[in-house]
């Protein structure tokens, strides 16, 4: 059964296809974009407007989730094999796409681009030209295209391909928009309830010299220590975990399958968190990482079971559908607004058996606090696309989950927001940075509640 917003969106997209072959849909993370897209595909197939459907997405985990959803909606295989009505692929698979391009030219095809903001470039950036040309070719060969996004901007301000922008404002033009405010009012998404943790006293001692700071913001502004190193402190991890565990334990009294997500900064950081979680609190956790080949299987297993905690390093962000997640302990050092919202979206998917609130615990890093206070803005104005003479350098990334021999070409096609190479090198970087410190101590933690809704009738 489709939600009301999904019905409206399907109708509006199909009406647009009567005049234009492309559509861009913005729907807040956790609202059900994939299901909506599957019904657009179903309608076009039933009306014999298309013969085949191809979906592109950022990761293998999301790719498999899309395959499952479309198979359920279409009541036919969706694995690209004989008898299937379509296939689900990752963006990185485009490096071996010659056969697909040939098939596109001979068939009536709907191409769906999930989380299209993972691609970037405006044709003026040499590092993105080949990838954008490929996307444009697919768009021209496809009978219809449907681009989906929950966060329609990029931190590097590069424009999203296949999207239209107003001139000269640079505002993205969506054919259908469904923001977090609407989703909460419609009981489609949970209410975000964010707790920012700060401290009254931080002491940094280097050799014979020591300095005292009164909050995290002051410490970071001094430049004496990085945010990454704060997140590595055992007392910080222990305190953040204690609050998160208390909340999840309470939720599991009435909803025994409620789960918690811990987002780490690096693999070594995740192992540290896992050790404290078990050693101090007696809690076991599933750890998923780009380093572990079985991570997609572990995520699927966690999705279906009733275990409590999963620790992720750049694996569970956008598009990963684990509705039972309801608590997030955010310990990553990535402090972009896009990544913050992507992580938050993992705990906002509504279920019938759980409460209508998603709980996130963050440190009072100034950027994160600002993002939490501005969740009512569907598209932050600071991220409007602005043409510049020299575009920001793109982030290169190799998709280690694909084992693609043409990965050097992939890095020129798509520029994800998170640089996994940064996670790989971060452990040595942390060790070198920490060796310069004699002592870092933090005391007297305090909490600040940042509620998305503060209306009297809502109680938390």
GROMACS .gro file of C-alpha atoms in nm:
model
  460
    1UNK     CA    1   0.000   0.000   0.000
    2UNK     CA    2   0.150   0.331  -0.108
    3UNK     CA    3   0.165   0.630   0.123
    4UNK     CA    4  -0.022   0.940   0.014
    5UNK     CA    5   0.294   1.128  -0.081
    6UNK     CA    6   0.407   0.830  -0.291
    7UNK     CA    7   0.076   0.823  -0.476
    8UNK     CA    8   0.099   1.196  -0.550
    9UNK     CA    9   0.459   1.160  -0.661
   10UNK     CA   10   0.390   0.867  -0.896
   11UNK     CA   11   0.102   1.061  -1.053
   12UNK     CA   12   0.311   1.376  -1.094
   13UNK     CA   13   0.607   1.191  -1.246
   14UNK     CA   14   0.383   1.009  -1.495
   15UNK     CA   15   0.222   1.340  -1.591
   16UNK     CA   16   0.567   1.492  -1.650
   17UNK     CA   17   0.657   1.199  -1.875
   18UNK     CA   18   0.377   1.305  -2.108
   19UNK     CA   19   0.583   1.612  -2.194
   20UNK     CA   20   0.942   1.540  -2.084
   21UNK     CA   21   1.138   1.213  -2.061
   22UNK     CA   22   1.319   1.296  -1.735
   23UNK     CA   23   1.216   1.368  -1.375
   24UNK     CA   24   1.398   1.453  -1.052
   25UNK     CA   25   1.239   1.363  -0.718
   26UNK     CA   26   1.354   1.489  -0.377
   27UNK     CA   27   1.222   1.290  -0.082
   28UNK     CA   28   1.368   1.306   0.267
   29UNK     CA   29   1.579   1.005   0.376
   30UNK     CA   30   1.364   0.730   0.521
   31UNK     CA   31   1.041   0.829   0.344
   32UNK     CA   32   1.032   0.546   0.088
   33UNK     CA   33   1.177   0.672  -0.242
   34UNK     CA   34   1.262   0.324  -0.369
   35UNK     CA   35   0.908   0.191  -0.328
   36UNK     CA   36   0.771   0.499  -0.503
   37UNK     CA   37   1.014   0.448  -0.793
   38UNK     CA   38   0.913   0.083  -0.824
   39UNK     CA   39   0.551   0.190  -0.876
   40UNK     CA   40   0.653   0.440  -1.144
   41UNK     CA   41   0.824   0.149  -1.317
   42UNK     CA   42   0.519  -0.073  -1.270
   43UNK     CA   43   0.287   0.189  -1.421
   44UNK     CA   44   0.510   0.237  -1.727
   45UNK     CA   45   0.543  -0.138  -1.778
   46UNK     CA   46   0.167  -0.192  -1.744
   47UNK     CA   47   0.097   0.084  -1.996
   48UNK     CA   48   0.359  -0.070  -2.228
   49UNK     CA   49   0.554   0.253  -2.230
   50UNK     CA   50   0.877   0.067  -2.147
   51UNK     CA   51   1.002  -0.291  -2.177
   52UNK     CA   52   1.280  -0.288  -1.921
   53UNK     CA   53   1.399  -0.104  -1.608
   54UNK     CA   54   1.759  -0.032  -1.501
   55UNK     CA   55   1.844   0.107  -1.157
   56UNK     CA   56   2.178   0.259  -1.057
   57UNK     CA   57   2.275   0.316  -0.692
   58UNK     CA   58   2.589   0.403  -0.488
   59UNK     CA   59   2.668   0.066  -0.324
   60UNK     CA   60   2.614  -0.308  -0.340
   61UNK     CA   61   2.405  -0.302  -0.021
   62UNK     CA   62   2.164  -0.045  -0.167
   63UNK     CA   63   2.175  -0.223  -0.502
   64UNK     CA   64   2.053  -0.548  -0.344
   65UNK     CA   65   1.783  -0.363  -0.149
   66UNK     CA   66   1.652  -0.204  -0.469
   67UNK     CA   67   1.650  -0.543  -0.640
   68UNK     CA   68   1.439  -0.688  -0.358
   69UNK     CA   69   1.191  -0.398  -0.361
   70UNK     CA   70   1.139  -0.403  -0.739
   71UNK     CA   71   1.102  -0.781  -0.741
   72UNK     CA   72   0.828  -0.751  -0.478
   73UNK     CA   73   0.642  -0.470  -0.660
   74UNK     CA   74   0.672  -0.608  -1.012
   75UNK     CA   75   0.614  -0.974  -0.913
   76UNK     CA   76   0.891  -1.072  -1.154
   77UNK     CA   77   1.266  -1.132  -1.125
   78UNK     CA   78   1.479  -0.817  -1.121
   79UNK     CA   79   1.827  -0.964  -1.156
   80UNK     CA   80   1.908  -0.893  -1.520
   81UNK     CA   81   1.875  -1.257  -1.616
   82UNK     CA   82   1.637  -1.429  -1.859
   83UNK     CA   83   1.277  -1.346  -1.773
   84UNK     CA   84   1.363  -1.047  -1.557
   85UNK     CA   85   1.197  -0.709  -1.604
   86UNK     CA   86   1.510  -0.521  -1.509
   87UNK     CA   87   1.836  -0.507  -1.321
   88UNK     CA   88   1.995  -0.318  -1.032
   89UNK     CA   89   2.357  -0.201  -1.072
   90UNK     CA   90   2.605   0.019  -0.887
   91UNK     CA   91   2.731   0.341  -1.042
   92UNK     CA   92   3.080   0.196  -1.057
   93UNK     CA   93   2.960  -0.080  -1.287
   94UNK     CA   94   2.920   0.186  -1.557
   95UNK     CA   95   3.285   0.129  -1.647
   96UNK     CA   96   3.173  -0.190  -1.824
   97UNK     CA   97   2.858  -0.054  -1.980
   98UNK     CA   98   2.906  -0.090  -2.357
   99UNK     CA   99   2.663  -0.381  -2.380
  100UNK     CA  100   2.408  -0.186  -2.174
  101UNK     CA  101   2.438   0.118  -2.402
  102UNK     CA  102   2.377  -0.104  -2.701
  103UNK     CA  103   2.065  -0.251  -2.539
  104UNK     CA  104   1.939   0.096  -2.448
  105UNK     CA  105   1.947   0.199  -2.812
  106UNK     CA  106   1.735  -0.101  -2.910
  107UNK     CA  107   1.476  -0.106  -2.630
  108UNK     CA  108   1.231   0.116  -2.447
  109UNK     CA  109   1.394   0.153  -2.105
  110UNK     CA  110   1.331   0.340  -1.781
  111UNK     CA  111   1.661   0.427  -1.612
  112UNK     CA  112   1.649   0.516  -1.241
  113UNK     CA  113   1.940   0.697  -1.076
  114UNK     CA  114   1.921   0.651  -0.698
  115UNK     CA  115   2.097   0.913  -0.483
  116UNK     CA  116   2.200   1.101  -0.796
  117UNK     CA  117   2.399   1.354  -0.590
  118UNK     CA  118   2.679   1.094  -0.575
  119UNK     CA  119   2.763   1.204  -0.927
  120UNK     CA  120   2.899   1.551  -0.993
  121UNK     CA  121   3.032   1.788  -1.258
  122UNK     CA  122   2.911   2.052  -1.500
  123UNK     CA  123   3.124   1.973  -1.803
  124UNK     CA  124   3.376   2.238  -1.704
  125UNK     CA  125   3.566   2.005  -1.472
  126UNK     CA  126   3.811   1.778  -1.662
  127UNK     CA  127   3.804   1.513  -1.387
  128UNK     CA  128   3.432   1.461  -1.436
  129UNK     CA  129   3.387   1.506  -1.810
  130UNK     CA  130   3.392   1.141  -1.911
  131UNK     CA  131   3.147   1.039  -1.639
  132UNK     CA  132   2.906   1.319  -1.716
  133UNK     CA  133   2.920   1.240  -2.086
  134UNK     CA  134   2.828   0.880  -2.003
  135UNK     CA  135   2.534   0.988  -1.791
  136UNK     CA  136   2.419   1.221  -2.066
  137UNK     CA  137   2.444   0.937  -2.318
  138UNK     CA  138   2.231   0.713  -2.099
  139UNK     CA  139   1.979   0.992  -2.054
  140UNK     CA  140   1.951   1.039  -2.431
  141UNK     CA  141   1.921   0.667  -2.505
  142UNK     CA  142   1.672   0.593  -2.225
  143UNK     CA  143   1.303   0.632  -2.297
  144UNK     CA  144   1.255   0.782  -1.951
  145UNK     CA  145   1.486   0.865  -1.660
  146UNK     CA  146   1.400   0.911  -1.293
  147UNK     CA  147   1.660   1.067  -1.062
  148UNK     CA  148   1.614   1.028  -0.686
  149UNK     CA  149   1.779   1.211  -0.397
  150UNK     CA  150   1.724   1.273  -0.029
  151UNK     CA  151   1.995   1.539  -0.005
  152UNK     CA  152   2.002   1.731  -0.336
  153UNK     CA  153   2.331   1.911  -0.293
  154UNK     CA  154   2.702   1.839  -0.254
  155UNK     CA  155   2.948   1.972   0.000
  156UNK     CA  156   3.191   2.058  -0.281
  157UNK     CA  157   2.912   2.270  -0.446
  158UNK     CA  158   2.946   2.082  -0.775
  159UNK     CA  159   2.615   2.055  -0.961
  160UNK     CA  160   2.424   1.728  -0.972
  161UNK     CA  161   2.411   1.584  -1.326
  162UNK     CA  162   2.076   1.548  -1.503
  163UNK     CA  163   1.939   1.819  -1.273
  164UNK     CA  164   1.813   2.164  -1.368
  165UNK     CA  165   1.918   2.481  -1.182
  166UNK     CA  166   1.764   2.824  -1.175
  167UNK     CA  167   1.968   3.102  -1.327
  168UNK     CA  168   2.132   3.302  -1.176
  169UNK     CA  169   2.029   3.178  -0.826
  170UNK     CA  170   2.162   2.826  -0.872
  171UNK     CA  171   1.868   2.660  -0.695
  172UNK     CA  172   1.800   2.300  -0.792
  173UNK     CA  173   1.467   2.247  -0.969
  174UNK     CA  174   1.289   1.932  -0.848
  175UNK     CA  175   0.979   1.792  -1.018
  176UNK     CA  176   0.850   1.669  -0.682
  177UNK     CA  177   0.970   1.753  -0.330
  178UNK     CA  178   0.884   1.588   0.000
  179UNK     CA  179   1.072   1.728   0.299
  180UNK     CA  180   1.127   1.612   0.656
  181UNK     CA  181   0.862   1.850   0.793
  182UNK     CA  182   0.597   1.694   0.570
  183UNK     CA  183   0.717   1.342   0.644
  184UNK     CA  184   0.691   1.397   1.019
  185UNK     CA  185   0.348   1.558   0.992
  186UNK     CA  186   0.232   1.262   0.779
  187UNK     CA  187   0.377   1.012   1.029
  188UNK     CA  188   0.605   0.882   0.754
  189UNK     CA  189   0.930   0.962   0.938
  190UNK     CA  190   1.019   0.973   1.304
  191UNK     CA  191   1.090   1.296   1.488
  192UNK     CA  192   1.467   1.352   1.525
  193UNK     CA  193   1.567   1.399   1.887
  194UNK     CA  194   1.932   1.499   1.905
  195UNK     CA  195   2.147   1.526   2.217
  196UNK     CA  196   2.473   1.721   2.191
  197UNK     CA  197   2.738   1.629   2.450
  198UNK     CA  198   2.980   1.895   2.573
  199UNK     CA  199   3.223   1.930   2.862
  200UNK     CA  200   3.301   2.196   3.121
  201UNK     CA  201   3.672   2.123   3.137
  202UNK     CA  202   3.926   1.999   2.886
  203UNK     CA  203   4.297   1.988   2.970
  204UNK     CA  204   4.563   1.951   2.701
  205UNK     CA  205   4.916   1.893   2.826
  206UNK     CA  206   5.220   1.894   2.597
  207UNK     CA  207   5.545   1.840   2.783
  208UNK     CA  208   5.556   2.091   3.067
  209UNK     CA  209   5.288   2.313   2.914
  210UNK     CA  210   4.918   2.266   2.986
  211UNK     CA  211   4.608   2.451   2.873
  212UNK     CA  212   4.250   2.432   2.994
  213UNK     CA  213   3.941   2.487   2.779
  214UNK     CA  214   3.579   2.517   2.888
  215UNK     CA  215   3.402   2.347   2.600
  216UNK     CA  216   3.465   2.149   2.283
  217UNK     CA  217   3.412   2.448   2.058
  218UNK     CA  218   3.682   2.647   2.238
  219UNK     CA  219   3.920   2.350   2.221
  220UNK     CA  220   3.871   2.302   1.847
  221UNK     CA  221   3.904   2.671   1.778
  222UNK     CA  222   4.244   2.674   1.953
  223UNK     CA  223   4.382   2.424   1.703
  224UNK     CA  224   4.567   2.234   1.976
  225UNK     CA  225   4.386   1.912   1.899
  226UNK     CA  226   4.170   1.777   1.619
  227UNK     CA  227   3.812   1.660   1.639
  228UNK     CA  228   3.930   1.314   1.536
  229UNK     CA  229   4.146   1.291   1.849
  230UNK     CA  230   3.863   1.399   2.076
  231UNK     CA  231   3.654   1.114   1.937
  232UNK     CA  232   3.936   0.870   2.024
  233UNK     CA  233   3.933   0.951   2.396
  234UNK     CA  234   3.808   0.652   2.599
  235UNK     CA  235   3.615   0.874   2.840
  236UNK     CA  236   3.434   1.039   2.549
  237UNK     CA  237   3.346   0.707   2.387
  238UNK     CA  238   3.236   0.559   2.719
  239UNK     CA  239   3.010   0.852   2.804
  240UNK     CA  240   2.854   0.868   2.457
  241UNK     CA  241   2.795   0.492   2.461
  242UNK     CA  242   2.642   0.504   2.810
  243UNK     CA  243   2.375   0.751   2.699
  244UNK     CA  244   2.305   0.560   2.379
  245UNK     CA  245   2.281   0.226   2.559
  246UNK     CA  246   2.047   0.367   2.824
  247UNK     CA  247   1.816   0.496   2.553
  248UNK     CA  248   1.818   0.174   2.349
  249UNK     CA  249   1.769  -0.045   2.658
  250UNK     CA  250   1.464   0.161   2.748
  251UNK     CA  251   1.322   0.139   2.395
  252UNK     CA  252   1.374  -0.237   2.381
  253UNK     CA  253   1.147  -0.290   2.682
  254UNK     CA  254   0.849  -0.225   2.456
  255UNK     CA  255   1.018  -0.288   2.118
  256UNK     CA  256   1.259  -0.582   2.163
  257UNK     CA  257   1.388  -0.558   1.806
  258UNK     CA  258   1.494  -0.191   1.825
  259UNK     CA  259   1.854  -0.149   1.713
  260UNK     CA  260   2.134   0.101   1.751
  261UNK     CA  261   2.391   0.234   1.503
  262UNK     CA  262   2.738   0.354   1.601
  263UNK     CA  263   2.929   0.541   1.329
  264UNK     CA  264   3.307   0.530   1.371
  265UNK     CA  265   3.587   0.737   1.220
  266UNK     CA  266   3.820   0.456   1.114
  267UNK     CA  267   3.865   0.081   1.140
  268UNK     CA  268   4.090   0.107   1.447
  269UNK     CA  269   3.842   0.348   1.601
  270UNK     CA  270   3.562   0.098   1.542
  271UNK     CA  271   3.766  -0.177   1.712
  272UNK     CA  272   3.824   0.057   2.007
  273UNK     CA  273   3.452   0.128   2.032
  274UNK     CA  274   3.368  -0.241   2.003
  275UNK     CA  275   3.615  -0.321   2.283
  276UNK     CA  276   3.470  -0.057   2.517
  277UNK     CA  277   3.115  -0.160   2.429
  278UNK     CA  278   3.183  -0.519   2.533
  279UNK     CA  279   3.442  -0.466   2.808
  280UNK     CA  280   3.265  -0.184   2.990
  281UNK     CA  281   2.899  -0.253   2.913
  282UNK     CA  282   2.890  -0.622   2.820
  283UNK     CA  283   2.730  -0.542   2.483
  284UNK     CA  284   2.820  -0.722   2.163
  285UNK     CA  285   2.812  -0.545   1.826
  286UNK     CA  286   2.830  -0.633   1.458
  287UNK     CA  287   3.114  -0.446   1.286
  288UNK     CA  288   3.084  -0.363   0.916
  289UNK     CA  289   3.359  -0.202   0.711
  290UNK     CA  290   3.494  -0.169   0.359
  291UNK     CA  291   3.778  -0.392   0.488
  292UNK     CA  292   3.543  -0.686   0.549
  293UNK     CA  293   3.423  -0.870   0.240
  294UNK     CA  294   3.119  -1.009   0.420
  295UNK     CA  295   2.990  -0.669   0.535
  296UNK     CA  296   2.688  -0.670   0.297
  297UNK     CA  297   2.585  -1.009   0.435
  298UNK     CA  298   2.638  -0.890   0.793
  299UNK     CA  299   2.419  -0.586   0.727
  300UNK     CA  300   2.144  -0.804   0.581
  301UNK     CA  301   2.165  -1.038   0.881
  302UNK     CA  302   2.146  -0.746   1.125
  303UNK     CA  303   1.846  -0.610   0.935
  304UNK     CA  304   1.652  -0.932   0.995
  305UNK     CA  305   1.760  -1.030   1.348
  306UNK     CA  306   1.700  -0.865   1.687
  307UNK     CA  307   2.058  -0.795   1.799
  308UNK     CA  308   2.128  -0.458   1.956
  309UNK     CA  309   2.423  -0.278   1.799
  310UNK     CA  310   2.598  -0.238   1.466
  311UNK     CA  311   2.920  -0.036   1.423
  312UNK     CA  312   2.986   0.110   1.079
  313UNK     CA  313   3.276   0.275   0.902
  314UNK     CA  314   3.145   0.442   0.584
  315UNK     CA  315   2.907   0.153   0.519
  316UNK     CA  316   2.566   0.251   0.655
  317UNK     CA  317   2.484   0.601   0.541
  318UNK     CA  318   2.220   0.668   0.279
  319UNK     CA  319   1.986   0.421   0.120
  320UNK     CA  320   2.064   0.136   0.360
  321UNK     CA  321   1.724   0.026   0.481
  322UNK     CA  322   1.727  -0.106   0.840
  323UNK     CA  323   1.396   0.027   0.977
  324UNK     CA  324   1.450  -0.114   1.327
  325UNK     CA  325   1.742   0.126   1.386
  326UNK     CA  326   1.619   0.387   1.631
  327UNK     CA  327   1.930   0.511   1.818
  328UNK     CA  328   2.250   0.650   1.665
  329UNK     CA  329   2.577   0.726   1.843
  330UNK     CA  330   2.758   0.953   1.597
  331UNK     CA  331   3.134   0.918   1.652
  332UNK     CA  332   3.257   0.988   1.299
  333UNK     CA  333   3.489   1.280   1.232
  334UNK     CA  334   3.314   1.357   0.902
  335UNK     CA  335   3.133   1.681   0.979
  336UNK     CA  336   2.960   1.773   0.654
  337UNK     CA  337   2.590   1.850   0.662
  338UNK     CA  338   2.517   1.603   0.385
  339UNK     CA  339   2.674   1.311   0.574
  340UNK     CA  340   2.508   1.421   0.898
  341UNK     CA  341   2.166   1.407   0.735
  342UNK     CA  342   2.240   1.078   0.564
  343UNK     CA  343   2.332   0.914   0.894
  344UNK     CA  344   2.033   1.068   1.069
  345UNK     CA  345   1.806   0.927   0.800
  346UNK     CA  346   1.899   0.572   0.909
  347UNK     CA  347   1.704   0.611   1.236
  348UNK     CA  348   1.402   0.798   1.098
  349UNK     CA  349   1.225   0.518   0.908
  350UNK     CA  350   0.884   0.469   1.067
  351UNK     CA  351   0.767   0.125   1.182
  352UNK     CA  352   0.443   0.011   1.342
  353UNK     CA  353   0.610  -0.154   1.641
  354UNK     CA  354   0.832   0.132   1.756
  355UNK     CA  355   0.797   0.486   1.889
  356UNK     CA  356   0.776   0.788   1.660
  357UNK     CA  357   1.113   0.929   1.770
  358UNK     CA  358   1.467   0.866   1.644
  359UNK     CA  359   1.749   0.945   1.888
  360UNK     CA  360   2.095   1.066   1.789
  361UNK     CA  361   2.384   1.144   2.024
  362UNK     CA  362   2.657   1.376   1.896
  363UNK     CA  363   2.945   1.571   2.044
  364UNK     CA  364   2.893   1.947   2.054
  365UNK     CA  365   3.112   2.005   1.750
  366UNK     CA  366   2.994   2.348   1.624
  367UNK     CA  367   2.909   2.234   1.271
  368UNK     CA  368   2.707   1.935   1.389
  369UNK     CA  369   2.512   2.148   1.635
  370UNK     CA  370   2.433   2.397   1.360
  371UNK     CA  371   2.313   2.119   1.127
  372UNK     CA  372   2.088   1.978   1.397
  373UNK     CA  373   1.932   2.319   1.452
  374UNK     CA  374   1.865   2.366   1.078
  375UNK     CA  375   1.693   2.038   0.995
  376UNK     CA  376   1.377   2.225   0.897
  377UNK     CA  377   1.558   2.346   0.582
  378UNK     CA  378   1.502   2.089   0.307
  379UNK     CA  379   1.786   2.228   0.095
  380UNK     CA  380   2.038   2.443   0.287
  381UNK     CA  381   2.088   2.765   0.095
  382UNK     CA  382   2.464   2.752   0.142
  383UNK     CA  383   2.480   2.457  -0.096
  384UNK     CA  384   2.321   2.616  -0.399
  385UNK     CA  385   2.532   2.546  -0.704
  386UNK     CA  386   2.750   2.843  -0.790
  387UNK     CA  387   2.968   2.841  -1.104
  388UNK     CA  388   3.326   2.935  -1.035
  389UNK     CA  389   3.628   2.977  -1.257
  390UNK     CA  390   3.802   2.694  -1.079
  391UNK     CA  391   3.590   2.411  -0.941
  392UNK     CA  392   3.687   2.243  -0.617
  393UNK     CA  393   3.903   1.936  -0.677
  394UNK     CA  394   3.701   1.615  -0.684
  395UNK     CA  395   3.741   1.340  -0.429
  396UNK     CA  396   3.883   1.020  -0.576
  397UNK     CA  397   3.758   0.688  -0.449
  398UNK     CA  398   3.791   0.322  -0.541
  399UNK     CA  399   3.490   0.099  -0.473
  400UNK     CA  400   3.665  -0.192  -0.301
  401UNK     CA  401   3.341  -0.389  -0.283
  402UNK     CA  402   3.322  -0.421  -0.659
  403UNK     CA  403   3.666  -0.554  -0.742
  404UNK     CA  404   3.650  -0.356  -1.062
  405UNK     CA  405   3.965  -0.362  -1.273
  406UNK     CA  406   3.871  -0.029  -1.428
  407UNK     CA  407   3.858   0.152  -1.096
  408UNK     CA  408   4.096   0.422  -1.216
  409UNK     CA  409   3.828   0.529  -1.461
  410UNK     CA  410   3.556   0.512  -1.196
  411UNK     CA  411   3.730   0.774  -0.987
  412UNK     CA  412   3.683   1.018  -1.271
  413UNK     CA  413   3.314   0.945  -1.309
  414UNK     CA  414   3.171   0.985  -0.962
  415UNK     CA  415   3.280   1.183  -0.661
  416UNK     CA  416   3.118   1.054  -0.340
  417UNK     CA  417   3.107   1.278  -0.037
  418UNK     CA  418   3.311   1.036   0.177
  419UNK     CA  419   3.671   0.956   0.083
  420UNK     CA  420   3.732   0.598   0.198
  421UNK     CA  421   4.104   0.646   0.134
  422UNK     CA  422   4.088   0.892   0.422
  423UNK     CA  423   3.955   0.619   0.647
  424UNK     CA  424   4.234   0.385   0.535
  425UNK     CA  425   4.516   0.630   0.619
  426UNK     CA  426   4.353   0.781   0.926
  427UNK     CA  427   4.483   0.523   1.175
  428UNK     CA  428   4.851   0.610   1.121
  429UNK     CA  429   4.760   0.977   1.114
  430UNK     CA  430   4.589   0.944   1.453
  431UNK     CA  431   4.889   0.763   1.603
  432UNK     CA  432   5.131   1.032   1.489
  433UNK     CA  433   4.906   1.308   1.616
  434UNK     CA  434   4.848   1.144   1.952
  435UNK     CA  435   5.219   1.080   2.009
  436UNK     CA  436   5.274   1.455   2.031
  437UNK     CA  437   5.037   1.475   2.328
  438UNK     CA  438   5.136   1.391   2.682
  439UNK     CA  439   4.780   1.402   2.808
  440UNK     CA  440   4.429   1.499   2.707
  441UNK     CA  441   4.164   1.479   2.977
  442UNK     CA  442   3.796   1.573   2.972
  443UNK     CA  443   3.564   1.600   3.270
  444UNK     CA  444   3.212   1.704   3.371
  445UNK     CA  445   3.015   1.612   3.061
  446UNK     CA  446   2.687   1.788   3.003
  447UNK     CA  447   2.403   1.739   2.756
  448UNK     CA  448   2.212   1.981   2.540
  449UNK     CA  449   1.886   1.864   2.385
  450UNK     CA  450   1.821   1.974   2.025
  451UNK     CA  451   1.466   1.871   1.942
  452UNK     CA  452   1.332   1.902   1.589
  453UNK     CA  453   0.982   1.969   1.720
  454UNK     CA  454   0.919   2.150   2.046
  455UNK     CA  455   0.538   2.163   2.040
  456UNK     CA  456   0.376   2.112   2.382
  457UNK     CA  457   0.180   1.802   2.281
  458UNK     CA  458   0.498   1.607   2.202
  459UNK     CA  459   0.670   1.438   2.492
  460UNK     CA  460   1.004   1.263   2.480
   0.00000   0.00000   0.00000
